[in-house]
Amino acid sequence: MVAGGIGGGIGAYIERNGGLTTVELPQAAKNSGGRAPDSVAGIAASALPSVVTLHVSGTTESGTGTGFVLDNEGHILTNNHVVAPAGPSGDITVTFSGGETASAEIVGKDSGYDLAVVKVKGVSGLKPLPLGNSDNVQVGDPVVAIGAPFDLSNTVTSGIISAKDRPITAGGEKGDGSDISYVDALQTDAPINPGNSGGPLVDTDAHVIGINSAIRAADSGSTAEGGQAGSIGLGFAIPINQGKRVAEELINTGRATHPVIGVTLDMKYTGDGARVGAKGAEGKPSVTPGGPGAKAGIKPGDIITEVDGQRVHSGEELIVKIRAHRPGDRLDLGLTRSGKDLSMTLTLGSATGT
């Protein structure tokens, strides 16, 4: 009877506790953590120390965006619409990937390119992010986007280059056109969301090929990156070749130059191409006397249809194609005048942006 009672107690214990030994499930051993440099993990490990999150606050607005370190002097490149809420007297705080923070001041900004440079002081050990060459990018190339979507800093997403030379416009909230940016953008399906603005789009060498700036939002169809619908795989980045030129001008002079052709466009024209207006602003000529367009032979009413062999379908597209060049560049234009096709060569002039 004693033995039977002991055996019954042991059996009940085993049934309740699964046996007399501790269960240990098999698991892979810890590895060294190394990843191939051209893997997403390897690219992220290389680029993340150079990427920062910006918290911007002004008297009436605040916002979050991303930027990346340009040099050891503390210059950081981001979007103009990221720093715009600061206004003339707001605060900008930069948070590095390791959690360190520093205050920043605006060095220069340009709404037409939607780019801005800020600078931090008293920060050591900065790691500039190498710049690539956006002219080398091909559709299908793998890319990685880094930023702070919805203030989730150090977020990494990956995808491919979906298209090049996408003419997009963003901004326009002021109503007078002064805040509209025109970009001949790189399109990517790497998920980009509000807060990614100003962050780098990098290639497999962890070199910057674009500045993430806009998304196509499903709810409104807007290209403004601030749309709250979230990523639907249609993101747009400013090519770094344009970003580099503008950043250098902002650092050196505080302002950027815009290439111009010296004509006023009829932005209400709904036909194919970009039509030169009959009159300019405040009754001035639509073709600036002595300007690049006048020297090339452009006349009021001409419809510009091509720039360097690329078709132009609207006034916005023409501005985008022009902004993709530098002052002094020569462009081959195709145009229609009174039903006749013409071609001419134009040397771009220069204007200072805002």
Short mmCIF file of C-alpha atoms in Angstrom, two decimals:
data_model
loop_
_atom_site.label_atom_id
_atom_site.label_comp_id
_atom_site.label_asym_id
_atom_site.label_seq_id
_atom_site.Cartn_x
_atom_site.Cartn_y
_atom_site.Cartn_z
CA MET A 1 0.00 0.00 0.00
CA VAL A 2 2.83 2.43 0.79
CA ALA A 3 4.59 1.66 -2.50
CA GLY A 4 1.37 2.11 -4.44
CA GLY A 5 0.74 5.48 -2.84
CA ILE A 6 4.25 6.71 -3.62
CA GLY A 7 3.98 5.52 -7.22
CA GLY A 8 0.63 7.27 -7.66
CA GLY A 9 2.06 10.54 -6.31
CA ILE A 10 5.04 10.39 -8.64
CA GLY A 11 2.81 9.66 -11.60
CA ALA A 12 0.57 12.63 -10.81
CA TYR A 13 3.60 14.93 -10.51
CA ILE A 14 5.00 13.77 -13.84
CA GLU A 15 1.65 14.29 -15.53
CA ARG A 16 1.37 17.83 -14.19
CA ASN A 17 4.96 18.94 -14.79
CA GLY A 18 5.92 17.09 -17.94
CA GLY A 19 8.64 14.89 -16.41
CA LEU A 20 11.52 15.06 -14.02
CA THR A 21 13.90 16.97 -16.42
CA THR A 22 13.86 20.61 -17.71
CA VAL A 23 12.89 21.04 -21.37
CA GLU A 24 15.39 22.93 -23.54
CA LEU A 25 14.49 23.67 -27.16
CA PRO A 26 17.19 23.61 -29.86
CA GLN A 27 18.47 26.99 -31.04
CA ALA A 28 21.13 28.22 -33.45
CA ALA A 29 24.36 29.41 -31.93
CA LYS A 30 25.13 33.13 -31.76
CA ASN A 31 27.18 34.24 -34.76
CA SER A 32 29.66 37.07 -35.19
CA GLY A 33 26.96 39.41 -36.56
CA GLY A 34 28.88 40.18 -39.74
CA ARG A 35 26.96 40.83 -42.96
CA ALA A 36 28.04 41.29 -46.56
CA PRO A 37 28.74 44.99 -47.23
CA ASP A 38 26.26 45.09 -50.14
CA SER A 39 23.46 43.40 -48.20
CA VAL A 40 20.68 45.57 -46.76
CA ALA A 41 22.05 44.94 -43.27
CA GLY A 42 25.58 45.80 -44.38
CA ILE A 43 24.44 48.99 -46.13
CA ALA A 44 22.42 50.03 -43.07
CA ALA A 45 25.34 49.44 -40.72
CA SER A 46 27.55 51.64 -42.89
CA ALA A 47 25.05 54.48 -43.46
CA LEU A 48 23.11 54.76 -40.20
CA PRO A 49 25.80 56.63 -38.22
CA SER A 50 25.59 59.43 -40.81
CA VAL A 51 21.80 59.83 -40.73
CA VAL A 52 20.05 62.17 -38.28
CA THR A 53 16.51 62.95 -37.18
CA LEU A 54 15.43 66.59 -37.09
CA HIS A 55 12.80 67.91 -34.69
CA VAL A 56 11.66 71.37 -35.77
CA SER A 57 9.44 73.73 -33.82
CA GLY A 58 8.24 77.25 -34.56
CA THR A 59 5.66 79.65 -33.19
CA THR A 60 2.75 77.95 -34.95
CA GLU A 61 4.13 74.73 -36.46
CA SER A 62 6.34 71.77 -35.63
CA GLY A 63 7.50 68.71 -37.48
CA THR A 64 9.94 65.84 -37.83
CA GLY A 65 12.22 64.95 -40.70
CA THR A 66 15.51 63.38 -41.62
CA GLY A 67 18.90 64.57 -42.81
CA PHE A 68 22.41 63.27 -43.37
CA VAL A 69 25.90 64.53 -42.61
CA LEU A 70 27.73 66.16 -45.51
CA ASP A 71 31.12 66.97 -43.98
CA ASN A 72 33.18 67.18 -40.82
CA GLU A 73 32.21 70.84 -40.38
CA GLY A 74 28.71 69.83 -39.24
CA HIS A 75 26.72 70.59 -42.38
CA ILE A 76 23.59 68.45 -42.77
CA LEU A 77 21.42 68.23 -45.88
CA THR A 78 17.63 67.93 -45.62
CA ASN A 79 14.45 69.18 -47.30
CA ASN A 80 13.30 72.79 -47.15
CA HIS A 81 9.83 71.67 -46.07
CA VAL A 82 11.39 69.90 -43.07
CA VAL A 83 12.93 73.10 -41.66
CA ALA A 84 10.21 75.49 -42.86
CA PRO A 85 8.13 75.22 -39.64
CA ALA A 86 11.02 76.79 -37.70
CA GLY A 87 10.43 80.12 -39.41
CA PRO A 88 12.89 82.91 -38.58
CA SER A 89 13.15 82.18 -34.85
CA GLY A 90 12.23 78.53 -34.26
CA ASP A 91 14.32 75.70 -32.89
CA ILE A 92 15.91 72.77 -34.72
CA THR A 93 17.22 69.80 -32.75
CA VAL A 94 19.31 67.12 -34.43
CA THR A 95 19.36 63.60 -33.00
CA PHE A 96 22.12 61.27 -34.15
CA SER A 97 21.69 57.53 -34.62
CA GLY A 98 23.35 56.84 -31.27
CA GLY A 99 20.93 59.10 -29.41
CA GLU A 100 23.13 62.18 -29.00
CA THR A 101 21.42 65.52 -29.65
CA ALA A 102 22.59 68.95 -30.75
CA SER A 103 20.96 72.22 -31.75
CA ALA A 104 21.24 73.33 -35.36
CA GLU A 105 20.96 76.54 -37.34
CA ILE A 106 19.85 77.02 -40.94
CA VAL A 107 22.73 77.81 -43.28
CA GLY A 108 20.57 78.21 -46.37
CA LYS A 109 17.38 76.91 -47.94
CA ASP A 110 15.63 76.93 -51.29
CA SER A 111 11.93 76.22 -51.79
CA GLY A 112 12.26 75.77 -55.55
CA TYR A 113 14.54 72.77 -55.07
CA ASP A 114 13.03 71.84 -51.68
CA LEU A 115 16.50 71.58 -50.16
CA ALA A 116 18.08 73.08 -47.06
CA VAL A 117 21.37 72.87 -45.21
CA VAL A 118 21.62 73.14 -41.43
CA LYS A 119 24.73 73.11 -39.28
CA VAL A 120 25.49 71.70 -35.84
CA LYS A 121 28.33 72.99 -33.69
CA GLY A 122 30.44 71.40 -31.00
CA VAL A 123 29.89 67.85 -32.24
CA SER A 124 32.90 65.61 -32.78
CA GLY A 125 33.26 62.29 -34.55
CA LEU A 126 30.92 63.16 -37.41
CA LYS A 127 30.78 60.61 -40.21
CA PRO A 128 29.95 62.19 -43.59
CA LEU A 129 27.84 60.01 -45.86
CA PRO A 130 29.61 59.53 -49.24
CA LEU A 131 27.80 60.96 -52.25
CA GLY A 132 27.23 58.81 -55.31
CA ASN A 133 26.42 59.84 -58.89
CA SER A 134 22.74 59.81 -59.80
CA ASP A 135 23.60 59.83 -63.51
CA ASN A 136 24.83 56.25 -63.08
CA VAL A 137 21.51 55.00 -61.67
CA GLN A 138 19.53 52.54 -63.74
CA VAL A 139 15.95 51.34 -63.41
CA GLY A 140 15.92 48.17 -61.34
CA ASP A 141 18.97 49.05 -59.23
CA PRO A 142 18.52 48.03 -55.56
CA VAL A 143 18.32 50.91 -53.07
CA VAL A 144 17.93 51.47 -49.34
CA ALA A 145 16.03 54.37 -47.73
CA ILE A 146 16.88 55.53 -44.21
CA GLY A 147 14.87 57.95 -42.11
CA ALA A 148 12.42 58.61 -39.31
CA PRO A 149 8.92 57.80 -40.62
CA PHE A 150 6.33 58.99 -38.10
CA ASP A 151 9.31 59.85 -35.82
CA LEU A 152 10.55 56.23 -35.76
CA SER A 153 14.23 57.10 -36.13
CA ASN A 154 16.82 54.77 -37.68
CA THR A 155 14.20 53.06 -39.84
CA VAL A 156 15.59 51.16 -42.83
CA THR A 157 13.56 50.09 -45.88
CA SER A 158 14.66 48.66 -49.20
CA GLY A 159 13.46 48.43 -52.77
CA ILE A 160 14.55 49.30 -56.29
CA ILE A 161 14.69 52.30 -58.60
CA SER A 162 11.29 52.12 -60.27
CA ALA A 163 11.79 54.94 -62.80
CA LYS A 164 13.98 57.95 -63.58
CA ASP A 165 13.23 61.50 -64.70
CA ARG A 166 9.78 61.65 -63.10
CA PRO A 167 8.61 65.30 -63.28
CA ILE A 168 6.91 66.03 -59.96
CA THR A 169 5.82 69.18 -58.16
CA ALA A 170 5.15 69.58 -54.46
CA GLY A 171 4.14 72.38 -52.14
CA GLY A 172 1.90 75.22 -53.24
CA GLU A 173 0.24 75.77 -49.87
CA LYS A 174 0.95 79.52 -50.01
CA GLY A 175 -1.13 79.91 -53.16
CA ASP A 176 1.28 82.27 -54.91
CA GLY A 177 3.58 79.58 -56.27
CA SER A 178 6.56 80.77 -54.24
CA ASP A 179 6.82 77.49 -52.30
CA ILE A 180 6.39 75.07 -55.20
CA SER A 181 9.33 72.73 -55.80
CA TYR A 182 10.05 71.20 -59.19
CA VAL A 183 11.99 67.93 -59.28
CA ASP A 184 13.09 65.59 -62.07
CA ALA A 185 12.91 62.77 -59.55
CA LEU A 186 14.09 59.24 -59.04
CA GLN A 187 11.11 56.99 -58.31
CA THR A 188 11.48 54.12 -55.85
CA ASP A 189 9.27 51.46 -54.30
CA ALA A 190 11.31 51.47 -51.08
CA PRO A 191 8.66 52.40 -48.46
CA ILE A 192 8.82 56.13 -47.65
CA ASN A 193 6.45 57.80 -45.21
CA PRO A 194 6.02 61.18 -43.47
CA GLY A 195 9.23 61.80 -41.53
CA ASN A 196 11.47 60.23 -44.20
CA SER A 197 11.79 63.66 -45.85
CA GLY A 198 15.39 64.73 -46.30
CA GLY A 199 16.78 61.26 -45.66
CA PRO A 200 19.19 59.48 -47.98
CA LEU A 201 18.37 57.00 -50.69
CA VAL A 202 21.56 54.95 -50.99
CA ASP A 203 22.91 52.39 -53.42
CA THR A 204 24.63 49.07 -52.69
CA ASP A 205 27.89 50.93 -51.97
CA ALA A 206 26.07 52.94 -49.26
CA HIS A 207 26.54 56.07 -51.37
CA VAL A 208 23.76 58.67 -51.54
CA ILE A 209 22.03 58.78 -54.91
CA GLY A 210 18.93 60.74 -53.85
CA ILE A 211 17.20 62.75 -51.13
CA ASN A 212 13.82 61.25 -50.24
CA SER A 213 11.33 64.08 -50.61
CA ALA A 214 7.82 63.08 -51.70
CA ILE A 215 5.31 60.26 -51.91
CA ARG A 216 2.18 59.65 -53.90
CA ALA A 217 -0.51 59.34 -51.24
CA ALA A 218 -3.42 57.01 -51.94
CA ASP A 219 -6.04 59.14 -50.20
CA SER A 220 -5.54 62.37 -52.11
CA GLY A 221 -3.16 61.60 -54.94
CA SER A 222 -0.82 64.27 -53.60
CA THR A 223 2.92 64.07 -54.12
CA ALA A 224 3.60 65.99 -50.91
CA GLU A 225 5.54 63.73 -48.55
CA GLY A 226 3.51 65.08 -45.66
CA GLY A 227 0.39 63.20 -46.78
CA GLN A 228 -0.70 60.87 -44.00
CA ALA A 229 -1.89 57.90 -46.05
CA GLY A 230 1.41 56.08 -45.82
CA SER A 231 3.52 54.39 -48.45
CA ILE A 232 1.93 52.74 -51.47
CA GLY A 233 5.29 52.10 -53.11
CA LEU A 234 5.46 55.40 -54.97
CA GLY A 235 8.28 57.44 -53.47
CA PHE A 236 10.33 60.19 -55.10
CA ALA A 237 13.87 61.38 -54.41
CA ILE A 238 15.79 64.43 -55.59
CA PRO A 239 18.82 63.16 -57.57
CA ILE A 240 21.99 63.72 -55.60
CA ASN A 241 23.76 65.42 -58.52
CA GLN A 242 21.23 68.23 -58.20
CA GLY A 243 21.35 68.05 -54.41
CA LYS A 244 25.15 68.34 -54.38
CA ARG A 245 25.17 71.51 -56.51
CA VAL A 246 22.45 73.18 -54.46
CA ALA A 247 24.04 72.15 -51.15
CA GLU A 248 27.39 73.60 -52.20
CA GLU A 249 25.78 76.90 -53.16
CA LEU A 250 23.78 77.07 -49.92
CA ILE A 251 26.92 76.41 -47.87
CA ASN A 252 29.09 78.86 -49.81
CA THR A 253 26.64 81.73 -50.34
CA GLY A 254 23.46 80.95 -48.38
CA ARG A 255 21.42 80.93 -51.60
CA ALA A 256 21.01 78.70 -54.65
CA THR A 257 20.89 79.72 -58.29
CA HIS A 258 18.12 78.59 -60.63
CA PRO A 259 18.65 78.04 -64.36
CA VAL A 260 16.16 80.08 -66.42
CA ILE A 261 15.24 80.53 -70.07
CA GLY A 262 13.82 84.03 -69.64
CA VAL A 263 10.21 83.45 -70.70
CA THR A 264 6.85 83.54 -68.96
CA LEU A 265 4.77 80.40 -69.54
CA ASP A 266 1.01 80.23 -69.93
CA MET A 267 0.33 77.82 -67.06
CA LYS A 268 -3.37 77.67 -67.97
CA TYR A 269 -2.60 76.14 -71.36
CA THR A 270 -4.16 72.66 -71.52
CA GLY A 271 -2.70 71.45 -74.81
CA ASP A 272 0.38 69.28 -75.22
CA GLY A 273 3.62 71.12 -74.53
CA ALA A 274 4.52 74.34 -72.71
CA ARG A 275 3.20 77.52 -74.32
CA VAL A 276 4.99 80.85 -73.98
CA GLY A 277 2.49 83.42 -72.76
CA ALA A 278 1.28 86.43 -74.71
CA LYS A 279 2.28 88.74 -71.85
CA GLY A 280 4.47 88.53 -68.80
CA ALA A 281 3.74 89.56 -65.24
CA GLU A 282 2.58 93.16 -64.69
CA GLY A 283 2.27 93.70 -68.42
CA LYS A 284 5.94 93.02 -69.12
CA PRO A 285 7.02 91.07 -72.22
CA SER A 286 6.63 87.30 -71.91
CA VAL A 287 10.06 86.86 -73.53
CA THR A 288 12.61 88.85 -71.53
CA PRO A 289 14.52 91.21 -73.86
CA GLY A 290 18.15 90.13 -74.06
CA GLY A 291 17.41 86.96 -72.09
CA PRO A 292 18.33 83.40 -73.06
CA GLY A 293 15.00 82.77 -74.79
CA ALA A 294 15.12 86.00 -76.78
CA LYS A 295 18.70 85.30 -77.89
CA ALA A 296 17.68 81.81 -79.03
CA GLY A 297 14.71 83.16 -81.01
CA ILE A 298 11.74 82.14 -78.84
CA LYS A 299 8.61 84.25 -79.43
CA PRO A 300 5.29 84.71 -77.56
CA GLY A 301 2.87 81.91 -78.42
CA ASP A 302 5.59 79.36 -79.20
CA ILE A 303 4.86 75.89 -77.81
CA ILE A 304 7.96 74.15 -76.45
CA THR A 305 7.59 70.39 -76.99
CA GLU A 306 11.05 68.91 -76.36
CA VAL A 307 14.14 69.47 -74.22
CA ASP A 308 17.26 67.58 -75.32
CA GLY A 309 15.10 65.07 -77.15
CA GLN A 310 12.76 64.43 -74.22
CA ARG A 311 9.11 65.19 -74.74
CA VAL A 312 7.56 67.98 -72.66
CA HIS A 313 3.81 67.80 -72.02
CA SER A 314 3.16 70.82 -69.80
CA GLY A 315 4.59 74.00 -68.35
CA GLU A 316 5.39 72.19 -65.10
CA GLU A 317 7.35 69.55 -66.98
CA LEU A 318 9.37 72.20 -68.80
CA ILE A 319 10.29 73.89 -65.52
CA VAL A 320 11.31 70.52 -64.07
CA LYS A 321 13.51 69.72 -67.07
CA ILE A 322 15.16 73.15 -66.88
CA ARG A 323 15.74 72.89 -63.11
CA ALA A 324 17.55 69.59 -63.65
CA HIS A 325 20.37 71.56 -65.36
CA ARG A 326 22.88 74.19 -64.30
CA PRO A 327 23.02 77.83 -65.37
CA GLY A 328 25.22 77.99 -68.45
CA ASP A 329 24.17 74.59 -69.79
CA ARG A 330 23.14 74.44 -73.44
CA LEU A 331 19.75 72.89 -74.24
CA ASP A 332 18.37 71.73 -77.56
CA LEU A 333 14.71 72.75 -77.74
CA GLY A 334 11.97 71.55 -80.03
CA LEU A 335 8.98 73.84 -80.46
CA THR A 336 5.96 74.52 -82.59
CA ARG A 337 5.17 77.95 -84.06
CA SER A 338 1.98 78.46 -86.06
CA GLY A 339 1.84 74.75 -86.78
CA LYS A 340 5.46 74.47 -87.91
CA ASP A 341 8.09 72.44 -86.05
CA LEU A 342 11.29 74.31 -85.19
CA SER A 343 14.47 73.54 -83.28
CA MET A 344 16.92 75.83 -81.56
CA THR A 345 19.77 75.80 -79.04
CA LEU A 346 19.56 77.86 -75.84
CA THR A 347 22.10 78.68 -73.14
CA LEU A 348 20.50 78.78 -69.71
CA GLY A 349 20.63 81.97 -67.69
CA SER A 350 20.70 82.27 -63.91
CA ALA A 351 18.39 83.60 -61.22
CA THR A 352 18.73 83.50 -57.44
CA GLY A 353 16.15 81.34 -55.68
CA THR A 354 14.46 81.78 -52.34
#
